[in-house]
Amino acid sequence: MWEIIKTATPQLISAGIKYSIPIALISFFFGMVLALMTALVRLSHKNRFFLIVKGIFRFYVWLFRSTPLLVQLFIAYFGLPYLTIPGIFPNGIKMSPFLAGILVFSLNTGAYGSETIRASILSISKGQWEAAYSIGMKKMQVLWDIILPQAARISLPPLSNSFISLVKDTSLAASITIPEMFEVSQQIAAQNYQPLTMYCLVAFYYAIVCTLLSFLQSYLEKITSRYTIQ
Amino acid sequence: MIRLTNVNKTFDKKPALNQISTEFPENKVTVIVGPSGSGKSTLLRSLNLLERPESGQYQFNHDFDIDFSKPISDKTILKLRQKTGMVFQGYNLFAHLTIIKNIMEGPVKVLHQNKNEARKNALALLDKVGLKDKANVYPSNLSGGQAQRVAIARSLAMAPEYILLDEPTSALDPELELGVLKVLLQIAKEQQSMIIVTHNMAFAQQVADKMIFLEDGQIKFDGSAHDFFTTNNQRIADFISAMTLHEIK
C-alpha cells in the first residue's frame, strides 16, 4: 500500500496544482465578482431599466440554485456544442473542458454568493447609511467605504464555506474530462486495481486542503473582527 | 439663516409635518420640543434631506432655495448635507473605523482634505470633546456618552454651518448625559448654529435661544426660550412640567 501511495502522490499533487486549485481559485474570483454585481443589482432602486436587469439576475440565481452542479457541467461541455446561433456560433458553442469548468463553477458560486452578500449588506443598520449620507457622501462612496467593509466581515464565514465546498466540487470536473485530482485518482485506480486505497488517498488530500482553508478562514475572521466588541 | 415655508410631509397618508413655516437663525441654538410622534425628528431630518417633504420651500442662507414639490439635484443634496452636520440619537459611528478615522472620513472623502491636515483637525476635535486618548480605539469600545461625543466631533470636522442633533442624550444615563451636554454647551458658547431635538427641559432652558414646540406635525409655539418657559399657554406649561417631572424621576 505504501508503494501505491508513494507512486500516486506526486501525480495527485501535480493534478491538484495544475487543475483543482487553479479551477477553484479562478472560479471563486469570478464567482465573487458576479456575486457582488448580482447582489448590488438586486438591491438597487426600482426604476424601469433596473427592473428588467433585476429580473435577469433573479432568473440567473434561480437557475443555478435550482439545478445540480453536475448537470450544469454536462450542459456546458456536452450540451452547448449542439446550440448553434447563426452568425455568432454557427458550429455550436464549443469550449475546452477547463473553460467550461471555470464558467460553470463561477456562475454557480456567483449565484450562491450573491445571496450571502445581499443578506450581509441588508444586515448593516440603516443608521450606517444615514450617517454616511448625512456628511455628504455619494451612494457609491457609502457603499464602498462604509457598507461593504462591514458586510465583508459578516459574509466571510459563509463565503469561506462556499470556497471550501467549491474546492471539493472541483472533483466533479472529472466528469467533463478535466484531469484534476479525482480524475487522476480514477485513472490510477483503473491501472493498479486498488480503488479503495486510491479514493481514500485522494479524499485525504482534499481534506488537507480544506483543513488549511479552514485555518485561513479562522485567521481572516480574527483580523476582520478587530472592531467588534472586545 | 434657514427658512422653511409651508413644508408638508406625510407617512402612510398621515401628516407628519403640517404647513411648517419657521426660521432657524444663524449662530444661535434652536431647540425643538414636543411629545413623541409630533414630527420633531422628521423636521430635523428634512433639514439634512434624509427625509424628503412632499411640498414647501426650504431656503438655506442665499445658497439654496429648494422647492420640495420639485426634484432636487444630487449636487444640491450633497452640498446641503455638507452644510448641515447631523448627530443621531444612536450615534451611528462607522463600526469598522477607529475613532480618528470616523472623524477623518468626511473631511478626506467628501471635502478632499489632505490626510495629515484632517488627522490634525480630528485630534484637535477629539481633544475638545475630551477623548484624545481614544483616537485609535474602535466605537465598540466606547461608552454611549463617549460615542456621542465622537459623533459630535465627527459632525464638527465637516465645519458645517448648522449642526442638527436628534435627541443626542436620550439613549444615555444621566451621568453620561452630563458629559455630552457640557460639550454641547461649550459649542453653543462658540456661536455654532445648532438645531437640537431634545426632551431635556433643563438643558433646553440653559442652551436655547429659540424654542419650537411641535404637536401633531404643527408648530404650536415658535419664539424665544424666555417666552417659552414663561408662557401662559396651558398646554405648553403642562408639557414642560411633565418633562421636568420625568427628568426628576
Tab-separated table of N, CA and C in Angstrom, chain B residues 20-157:
chain	number	residue	atom	x	y	z
B	20	ILE	N	-45.480	73.563	7.952
B	20	ILE	CA	-44.422	74.086	8.829
B	20	ILE	C	-43.780	75.318	8.193
B	21	SER	N	-43.834	76.434	8.904
B	21	SER	CA	-43.147	77.645	8.456
B	21	SER	C	-42.390	78.209	9.649
B	22	THR	N	-41.110	78.287	9.514
B	22	THR	CA	-40.303	78.819	10.618
B	22	THR	C	-38.918	79.197	10.115
B	23	GLU	N	-38.130	79.769	11.022
B	23	GLU	CA	-36.752	80.140	10.679
B	23	GLU	C	-35.806	79.610	11.750
B	24	PHE	N	-34.603	79.275	11.316
B	24	PHE	CA	-33.570	78.844	12.257
B	24	PHE	C	-32.402	79.829	12.123
B	25	PRO	N	-32.272	80.733	13.102
B	25	PRO	CA	-31.262	81.787	12.950
B	25	PRO	C	-29.823	81.252	13.045
B	26	GLU	N	-28.940	81.993	12.408
B	26	GLU	CA	-27.510	81.648	12.432
B	26	GLU	C	-26.892	81.998	13.780
B	27	ASN	N	-25.863	81.256	14.140
B	27	ASN	CA	-25.097	81.481	15.379
B	27	ASN	C	-25.956	81.399	16.646
B	28	LYS	N	-27.080	80.775	16.526
B	28	LYS	CA	-27.989	80.613	17.671
B	28	LYS	C	-28.327	79.133	17.831
B	29	VAL	N	-28.877	78.833	19.011
B	29	VAL	CA	-29.320	77.458	19.250
B	29	VAL	C	-30.846	77.437	19.254
B	30	THR	N	-31.397	76.641	18.351
B	30	THR	CA	-32.851	76.453	18.313
B	30	THR	C	-33.145	75.066	18.867
B	31	VAL	N	-34.034	75.005	19.833
B	31	VAL	CA	-34.393	73.707	20.405
B	31	VAL	C	-35.823	73.368	19.999
B	32	ILE	N	-35.988	72.154	19.484
B	32	ILE	CA	-37.327	71.683	19.092
B	32	ILE	C	-37.794	70.689	20.139
B	33	VAL	N	-38.956	70.945	20.717
B	33	VAL	CA	-39.515	70.011	21.694
B	33	VAL	C	-40.939	69.641	21.281
B	34	GLY	N	-41.443	68.645	21.948
B	34	GLY	CA	-42.812	68.216	21.654
B	34	GLY	C	-42.983	66.771	22.053
B	35	PRO	N	-44.230	66.319	22.166
B	35	PRO	CA	-44.450	64.918	22.552
B	35	PRO	C	-43.927	63.942	21.496
B	36	SER	N	-43.784	62.683	21.888
B	36	SER	CA	-43.317	61.665	20.943
B	36	SER	C	-44.277	61.593	19.759
B	37	GLY	N	-43.700	61.444	18.577
B	37	GLY	CA	-44.521	61.324	17.372
B	37	GLY	C	-45.052	62.640	16.867
B	38	SER	N	-44.537	63.744	17.396
B	38	SER	CA	-45.066	65.056	16.983
B	38	SER	C	-44.438	65.561	15.686
B	39	GLY	N	-43.366	64.893	15.238
B	39	GLY	CA	-42.728	65.285	13.976
B	39	GLY	C	-41.385	65.985	14.153
B	40	LYS	N	-40.859	65.997	15.396
B	40	LYS	CA	-39.592	66.702	15.677
B	40	LYS	C	-38.445	66.143	14.835
B	41	SER	N	-38.273	64.829	14.904
B	41	SER	CA	-37.155	64.207	14.178
B	41	SER	C	-37.350	64.340	12.673
B	42	THR	N	-38.593	64.216	12.220
B	42	THR	CA	-38.872	64.351	10.788
B	42	THR	C	-38.476	65.746	10.308
B	43	LEU	N	-38.809	66.740	11.128
B	43	LEU	CA	-38.450	68.118	10.773
B	43	LEU	C	-36.934	68.268	10.679
B	44	LEU	N	-36.237	67.736	11.691
B	44	LEU	CA	-34.773	67.856	11.721
B	44	LEU	C	-34.139	67.129	10.538
B	45	ARG	N	-34.616	65.911	10.277
B	45	ARG	CA	-34.058	65.108	9.193
B	45	ARG	C	-34.362	65.719	7.826
B	46	SER	N	-35.461	66.463	7.759
B	46	SER	CA	-35.785	67.133	6.495
B	46	SER	C	-34.748	68.211	6.182
B	47	LEU	N	-34.174	68.791	7.224
B	47	LEU	CA	-33.183	69.853	7.010
B	47	LEU	C	-31.891	69.296	6.418
B	48	ASN	N	-31.614	68.011	6.699
B	48	ASN	CA	-30.429	67.349	6.139
B	48	ASN	C	-30.803	66.547	4.882
B	49	LEU	N	-32.062	66.612	4.529
B	49	LEU	CA	-32.635	65.889	3.375
B	49	LEU	C	-32.570	64.372	3.519
B	50	LEU	N	-32.477	63.905	4.770
B	50	LEU	CA	-32.606	62.457	4.983
B	50	LEU	C	-34.077	62.069	4.843
B	51	GLU	N	-34.947	63.031	5.099
B	51	GLU	CA	-36.370	62.874	4.773
B	51	GLU	C	-36.694	63.895	3.689
B	52	ARG	N	-37.615	63.556	2.821
B	52	ARG	CA	-37.959	64.462	1.738
B	52	ARG	C	-39.429	64.873	1.856
B	53	PRO	N	-39.704	66.078	2.370
B	53	PRO	CA	-41.104	66.530	2.407
B	53	PRO	C	-41.700	66.571	0.999
B	54	GLU	N	-43.016	66.534	0.940
B	54	GLU	CA	-43.678	66.499	-0.383
B	54	GLU	C	-43.876	67.890	-0.964
B	55	SER	N	-44.007	68.878	-0.078
B	55	SER	CA	-44.196	70.240	-0.599
B	55	SER	C	-43.627	71.259	0.386
B	56	GLY	N	-43.492	72.487	-0.096
B	56	GLY	CA	-42.954	73.559	0.735
B	56	GLY	C	-41.613	74.056	0.216
B	57	GLN	N	-41.164	75.150	0.820
B	57	GLN	CA	-39.903	75.769	0.396
B	57	GLN	C	-38.871	75.615	1.502
B	58	TYR	N	-37.624	75.418	1.086
B	58	TYR	CA	-36.513	75.306	2.033
B	58	TYR	C	-35.425	76.250	1.541
B	59	GLN	N	-35.222	77.323	2.300
B	59	GLN	CA	-34.205	78.293	1.898
B	59	GLN	C	-33.044	78.198	2.877
B	60	PHE	N	-31.844	78.006	2.344
B	60	PHE	CA	-30.647	77.894	3.189
B	60	PHE	C	-29.712	79.050	2.852
B	61	ASN	N	-29.630	80.015	3.771
B	61	ASN	CA	-28.881	81.261	3.505
B	61	ASN	C	-29.253	81.764	2.106
B	62	HIS	N	-28.226	82.184	1.355
B	62	HIS	CA	-28.535	82.564	-0.026
B	62	HIS	C	-28.050	81.472	-0.981
B	63	ASP	N	-27.637	80.325	-0.375
B	63	ASP	CA	-27.020	79.261	-1.182
B	63	ASP	C	-28.043	78.373	-1.891
B	64	PHE	N	-29.097	78.014	-1.178
B	64	PHE	CA	-30.064	77.083	-1.763
B	64	PHE	C	-31.485	77.573	-1.541
B	65	ASP	N	-32.284	77.377	-2.563
B	65	ASP	CA	-33.709	77.658	-2.444
B	65	ASP	C	-34.435	76.453	-3.049
B	66	ILE	N	-34.859	75.582	-2.159
B	66	ILE	CA	-35.399	74.297	-2.619
B	66	ILE	C	-36.919	74.302	-2.565
B	67	ASP	N	-37.503	73.824	-3.655
B	67	ASP	CA	-38.953	73.616	-3.682
B	67	ASP	C	-39.163	72.100	-3.571
B	68	PHE	N	-39.707	71.666	-2.439
B	68	PHE	CA	-39.825	70.222	-2.186
B	68	PHE	C	-40.753	69.509	-3.171
B	69	SER	N	-41.603	70.284	-3.847
B	69	SER	CA	-42.521	69.624	-4.785
B	69	SER	C	-41.829	69.312	-6.111
B	70	LYS	N	-40.572	69.808	-6.259
B	70	LYS	CA	-39.827	69.516	-7.489
B	70	LYS	C	-38.630	68.626	-7.173
B	71	PRO	N	-38.103	67.909	-8.170
B	71	PRO	CA	-36.929	67.066	-7.911
B	71	PRO	C	-35.740	67.920	-7.451
B	72	ILE	N	-34.923	67.360	-6.567
B	72	ILE	CA	-33.743	68.077	-6.070
B	72	ILE	C	-32.511	67.405	-6.675
B	73	SER	N	-31.601	68.207	-7.229
B	73	SER	CA	-30.431	67.605	-7.885
B	73	SER	C	-29.509	66.967	-6.845
B	74	ASP	N	-28.784	65.920	-7.286
B	74	ASP	CA	-27.845	65.232	-6.390
B	74	ASP	C	-26.807	66.205	-5.847
B	75	LYS	N	-26.379	67.137	-6.704
B	75	LYS	CA	-25.357	68.104	-6.302
B	75	LYS	C	-25.855	68.960	-5.132
B	76	THR	N	-27.096	69.412	-5.234
B	76	THR	CA	-27.681	70.220	-4.159
B	76	THR	C	-27.770	69.412	-2.871
B	77	ILE	N	-28.219	68.162	-3.006
B	77	ILE	CA	-28.364	67.310	-1.812
B	77	ILE	C	-27.016	67.159	-1.113
B	78	LEU	N	-25.977	66.836	-1.889
B	78	LEU	CA	-24.651	66.598	-1.300
B	78	LEU	C	-24.101	67.866	-0.651
B	79	LYS	N	-24.246	68.981	-1.342
B	79	LYS	CA	-23.717	70.256	-0.815
B	79	LYS	C	-24.454	70.675	0.453
B	80	LEU	N	-25.775	70.512	0.424
B	80	LEU	CA	-26.571	70.907	1.582
B	80	LEU	C	-26.235	70.033	2.796
B	81	ARG	N	-26.006	68.756	2.534
B	81	ARG	CA	-25.671	67.855	3.639
B	81	ARG	C	-24.333	68.222	4.267
B	82	GLN	N	-23.403	68.701	3.437
B	82	GLN	CA	-22.107	69.121	3.982
B	82	GLN	C	-22.271	70.325	4.911
B	83	LYS	N	-23.311	71.111	4.668
B	83	LYS	CA	-23.511	72.332	5.468
B	83	LYS	C	-24.372	72.088	6.699
B	84	THR	N	-24.974	70.904	6.783
B	84	THR	CA	-25.840	70.584	7.919
B	84	THR	C	-25.409	69.265	8.545
B	85	GLY	N	-24.487	69.338	9.475
B	85	GLY	CA	-23.987	68.117	10.117
B	85	GLY	C	-25.062	67.515	10.999
B	86	MET	N	-25.095	66.195	11.015
B	86	MET	CA	-26.173	65.509	11.744
B	86	MET	C	-25.577	64.660	12.872
B	87	VAL	N	-26.183	64.746	14.044
B	87	VAL	CA	-25.796	63.874	15.165
B	87	VAL	C	-27.043	63.077	15.547
B	88	PHE	N	-26.897	61.757	15.562
B	88	PHE	CA	-28.061	60.888	15.744
B	88	PHE	C	-28.196	60.412	17.197
B	89	GLN	N	-29.400	60.043	17.531
B	89	GLN	CA	-29.652	59.500	18.866
B	89	GLN	C	-28.811	58.238	19.121
B	90	GLY	N	-28.709	57.413	18.093
B	90	GLY	CA	-27.981	56.144	18.252
B	90	GLY	C	-26.520	56.246	17.831
B	91	TYR	N	-25.955	57.423	17.794
B	91	TYR	CA	-24.550	57.737	17.470
B	91	TYR	C	-24.190	57.444	16.002
B	92	ASN	N	-24.465	56.203	15.577
B	92	ASN	CA	-24.159	55.778	14.205
B	92	ASN	C	-22.714	56.031	13.795
B	93	LEU	N	-21.787	55.721	14.711
B	93	LEU	CA	-20.370	55.806	14.315
B	93	LEU	C	-20.089	54.651	13.362
B	94	PHE	N	-19.144	54.858	12.454
B	94	PHE	CA	-18.809	53.794	11.497
B	94	PHE	C	-18.064	52.689	12.261
B	95	ALA	N	-18.733	51.539	12.379
B	95	ALA	CA	-18.257	50.498	13.286
B	95	ALA	C	-16.886	49.932	12.915
B	96	HIS	N	-16.522	49.980	11.630
B	96	HIS	CA	-15.281	49.332	11.185
B	96	HIS	C	-14.094	50.296	11.184
B	97	LEU	N	-14.340	51.548	11.586
B	97	LEU	CA	-13.251	52.526	11.569
B	97	LEU	C	-12.909	52.959	12.994
B	98	THR	N	-11.631	53.240	13.219
B	98	THR	CA	-11.237	53.737	14.538
B	98	THR	C	-11.864	55.124	14.728
B	99	ILE	N	-11.796	55.600	15.943
B	99	ILE	CA	-12.417	56.897	16.260
B	99	ILE	C	-11.834	58.000	15.375
B	100	ILE	N	-10.518	58.027	15.260
B	100	ILE	CA	-9.907	59.107	14.472
B	100	ILE	C	-10.317	58.996	13.003
B	101	LYS	N	-10.410	57.761	12.512
B	101	LYS	CA	-10.812	57.587	11.107
B	101	LYS	C	-12.281	57.941	10.904
B	102	ASN	N	-13.104	57.705	11.926
B	102	ASN	CA	-14.504	58.136	11.859
B	102	ASN	C	-14.586	59.635	11.618
B	103	ILE	N	-13.717	60.359	12.325
B	103	ILE	CA	-13.763	61.822	12.217
B	103	ILE	C	-13.130	62.294	10.909
B	104	MET	N	-12.105	61.567	10.449
B	104	MET	CA	-11.408	61.969	9.215
B	104	MET	C	-12.178	61.614	7.949
B	105	GLU	N	-13.079	60.639	8.055
B	105	GLU	CA	-13.742	60.100	6.852
B	105	GLU	C	-14.390	61.184	5.981
B	106	GLY	N	-15.187	62.025	6.614
B	106	GLY	CA	-15.877	63.093	5.866
B	106	GLY	C	-14.909	64.089	5.249
B	107	PRO	N	-14.032	64.693	6.071
B	107	PRO	CA	-13.088	65.661	5.506
B	107	PRO	C	-12.225	65.084	4.369
B	108	VAL	N	-11.779	63.845	4.511
B	108	VAL	CA	-10.908	63.269	3.474
B	108	VAL	C	-11.713	62.859	2.240
B	109	LYS	N	-12.824	62.143	2.456
B	109	LYS	CA	-13.565	61.585	1.318
B	109	LYS	C	-14.516	62.590	0.667
B	110	VAL	N	-15.034	63.511	1.458
B	110	VAL	CA	-16.031	64.433	0.895
B	110	VAL	C	-15.413	65.803	0.589
B	111	LEU	N	-14.643	66.321	1.559
B	111	LEU	CA	-14.049	67.651	1.348
B	111	LEU	C	-12.682	67.576	0.674
B	112	HIS	N	-12.177	66.347	0.486
B	112	HIS	CA	-10.867	66.094	-0.156
B	112	HIS	C	-9.738	66.829	0.558
B	113	GLN	N	-9.841	66.826	1.882
B	113	GLN	CA	-8.764	67.427	2.676
B	113	GLN	C	-7.549	66.511	2.672
B	114	ASN	N	-6.384	67.114	2.805
B	114	ASN	CA	-5.148	66.358	2.938
B	114	ASN	C	-5.236	65.500	4.213
B	115	LYS	N	-4.739	64.249	4.139
B	115	LYS	CA	-4.898	63.327	5.270
B	115	LYS	C	-4.238	63.832	6.555
B	116	ASN	N	-3.043	64.420	6.401
B	116	ASN	CA	-2.336	64.908	7.591
B	116	ASN	C	-3.100	66.051	8.246
B	117	GLU	N	-3.611	66.923	7.405
B	117	GLU	CA	-4.375	68.053	7.916
B	117	GLU	C	-5.651	67.553	8.614
B	118	ALA	N	-6.314	66.586	7.960
B	118	ALA	CA	-7.554	66.031	8.524
B	118	ALA	C	-7.267	65.351	9.863
B	119	ARG	N	-6.120	64.658	9.948
B	119	ARG	CA	-5.748	63.976	11.198
B	119	ARG	C	-5.506	65.000	12.321
B	120	LYS	N	-4.807	66.079	11.936
B	120	LYS	CA	-4.507	67.137	12.912
B	120	LYS	C	-5.811	67.747	13.446
B	121	ASN	N	-6.715	68.051	12.519
B	121	ASN	CA	-8.008	68.616	12.922
B	121	ASN	C	-8.796	67.642	13.792
B	122	ALA	N	-8.757	66.362	13.388
B	122	ALA	CA	-9.511	65.334	14.116
B	122	ALA	C	-8.989	65.217	15.550
B	123	LEU	N	-7.674	65.254	15.710
B	123	LEU	CA	-7.096	65.150	17.055
B	123	LEU	C	-7.481	66.368	17.903
B	124	ALA	N	-7.492	67.544	17.258
B	124	ALA	CA	-7.884	68.760	17.981
B	124	ALA	C	-9.347	68.653	18.439
B	125	LEU	N	-10.189	68.108	17.563
B	125	LEU	CA	-11.606	67.951	17.918
B	125	LEU	C	-11.792	66.910	19.022
B	126	LEU	N	-11.005	65.835	18.944
B	126	LEU	CA	-11.090	64.812	19.995
B	126	LEU	C	-10.662	65.404	21.334
B	127	ASP	N	-9.672	66.280	21.282
B	127	ASP	CA	-9.210	66.959	22.483
B	127	ASP	C	-10.354	67.817	23.041
B	128	LYS	N	-11.036	68.481	22.146
B	128	LYS	CA	-12.138	69.366	22.530
B	128	LYS	C	-13.258	68.600	23.244
B	129	VAL	N	-13.527	67.378	22.761
B	129	VAL	CA	-14.597	66.593	23.400
B	129	VAL	C	-14.049	65.656	24.480
B	130	GLY	N	-12.767	65.833	24.802
B	130	GLY	CA	-12.155	65.093	25.910
B	130	GLY	C	-11.865	63.635	25.625
B	131	LEU	N	-11.590	63.310	24.371
B	131	LEU	CA	-11.378	61.895	24.033
B	131	LEU	C	-10.118	61.667	23.191
B	132	LYS	N	-9.120	62.509	23.381
B	132	LYS	CA	-7.911	62.387	22.568
B	132	LYS	C	-7.237	61.020	22.765
B	133	ASP	N	-7.347	60.505	23.966
B	133	ASP	CA	-6.698	59.211	24.265
B	133	ASP	C	-7.421	58.035	23.611
B	134	LYS	N	-8.589	58.273	23.035
B	134	LYS	CA	-9.351	57.173	22.417
B	134	LYS	C	-9.204	57.165	20.891
B	135	ALA	N	-8.291	57.962	20.377
B	135	ALA	CA	-8.168	58.129	18.919
B	135	ALA	C	-8.100	56.810	18.156
B	136	ASN	N	-7.384	55.835	18.715
B	136	ASN	CA	-7.147	54.619	17.934
B	136	ASN	C	-7.980	53.418	18.368
B	137	VAL	N	-9.024	53.673	19.146
B	137	VAL	CA	-9.882	52.540	19.508
B	137	VAL	C	-11.094	52.505	18.571
B	138	TYR	N	-11.787	51.389	18.593
B	138	TYR	CA	-12.980	51.248	17.739
B	138	TYR	C	-14.234	51.648	18.529
B	139	PRO	N	-15.287	52.075	17.845
B	139	PRO	CA	-16.501	52.531	18.534
B	139	PRO	C	-17.062	51.523	19.539
B	140	SER	N	-16.887	50.231	19.262
B	140	SER	CA	-17.452	49.215	20.160
B	140	SER	C	-16.834	49.282	21.559
B	141	ASN	N	-15.690	49.942	21.670
B	141	ASN	CA	-15.026	50.022	22.973
B	141	ASN	C	-15.331	51.317	23.718
B	142	LEU	N	-16.295	52.086	23.239
B	142	LEU	CA	-16.645	53.346	23.897
B	142	LEU	C	-17.968	53.212	24.646
B	143	SER	N	-18.127	54.025	25.685
B	143	SER	CA	-19.437	54.095	26.355
B	143	SER	C	-20.354	54.939	25.463
B	144	GLY	N	-21.651	54.926	25.775
B	144	GLY	CA	-22.604	55.695	24.974
B	144	GLY	C	-22.261	57.181	24.938
B	145	GLY	N	-21.893	57.707	26.104
B	145	GLY	CA	-21.567	59.133	26.199
B	145	GLY	C	-20.343	59.474	25.364
B	146	GLN	N	-19.340	58.595	25.426
B	146	GLN	CA	-18.126	58.823	24.629
B	146	GLN	C	-18.443	58.740	23.142
B	147	ALA	N	-19.259	57.753	22.777
B	147	ALA	CA	-19.613	57.585	21.361
B	147	ALA	C	-20.341	58.829	20.848
B	148	GLN	N	-21.228	59.376	21.681
B	148	GLN	CA	-21.972	60.561	21.233
B	148	GLN	C	-21.042	61.773	21.102
B	149	ARG	N	-20.045	61.865	21.981
B	149	ARG	CA	-19.100	62.979	21.869
B	149	ARG	C	-18.263	62.841	20.597
B	150	VAL	N	-17.934	61.605	20.242
B	150	VAL	CA	-17.208	61.375	18.979
B	150	VAL	C	-18.108	61.767	17.802
B	151	ALA	N	-19.391	61.415	17.910
B	151	ALA	CA	-20.329	61.762	16.822
B	151	ALA	C	-20.407	63.278	16.651
B	152	ILE	N	-20.350	63.992	17.768
B	152	ILE	CA	-20.364	65.469	17.691
B	152	ILE	C	-19.078	65.956	17.026
B	153	ALA	N	-17.953	65.362	17.425
B	153	ALA	CA	-16.664	65.736	16.818
B	153	ALA	C	-16.671	65.438	15.319
B	154	ARG	N	-17.247	64.295	14.940
B	154	ARG	CA	-17.315	63.920	13.522
B	154	ARG	C	-18.125	64.950	12.733
B	155	SER	N	-19.192	65.394	13.365
B	155	SER	CA	-20.019	66.399	12.703
B	155	SER	C	-19.263	67.727	12.579
B	156	LEU	N	-18.563	68.119	13.646
B	156	LEU	CA	-17.815	69.384	13.623
B	156	LEU	C	-16.681	69.359	12.602
B	157	ALA	N	-16.136	68.176	12.359
B	157	ALA	CA	-14.990	68.055	11.436
B	157	ALA	C	-15.328	68.536	10.030
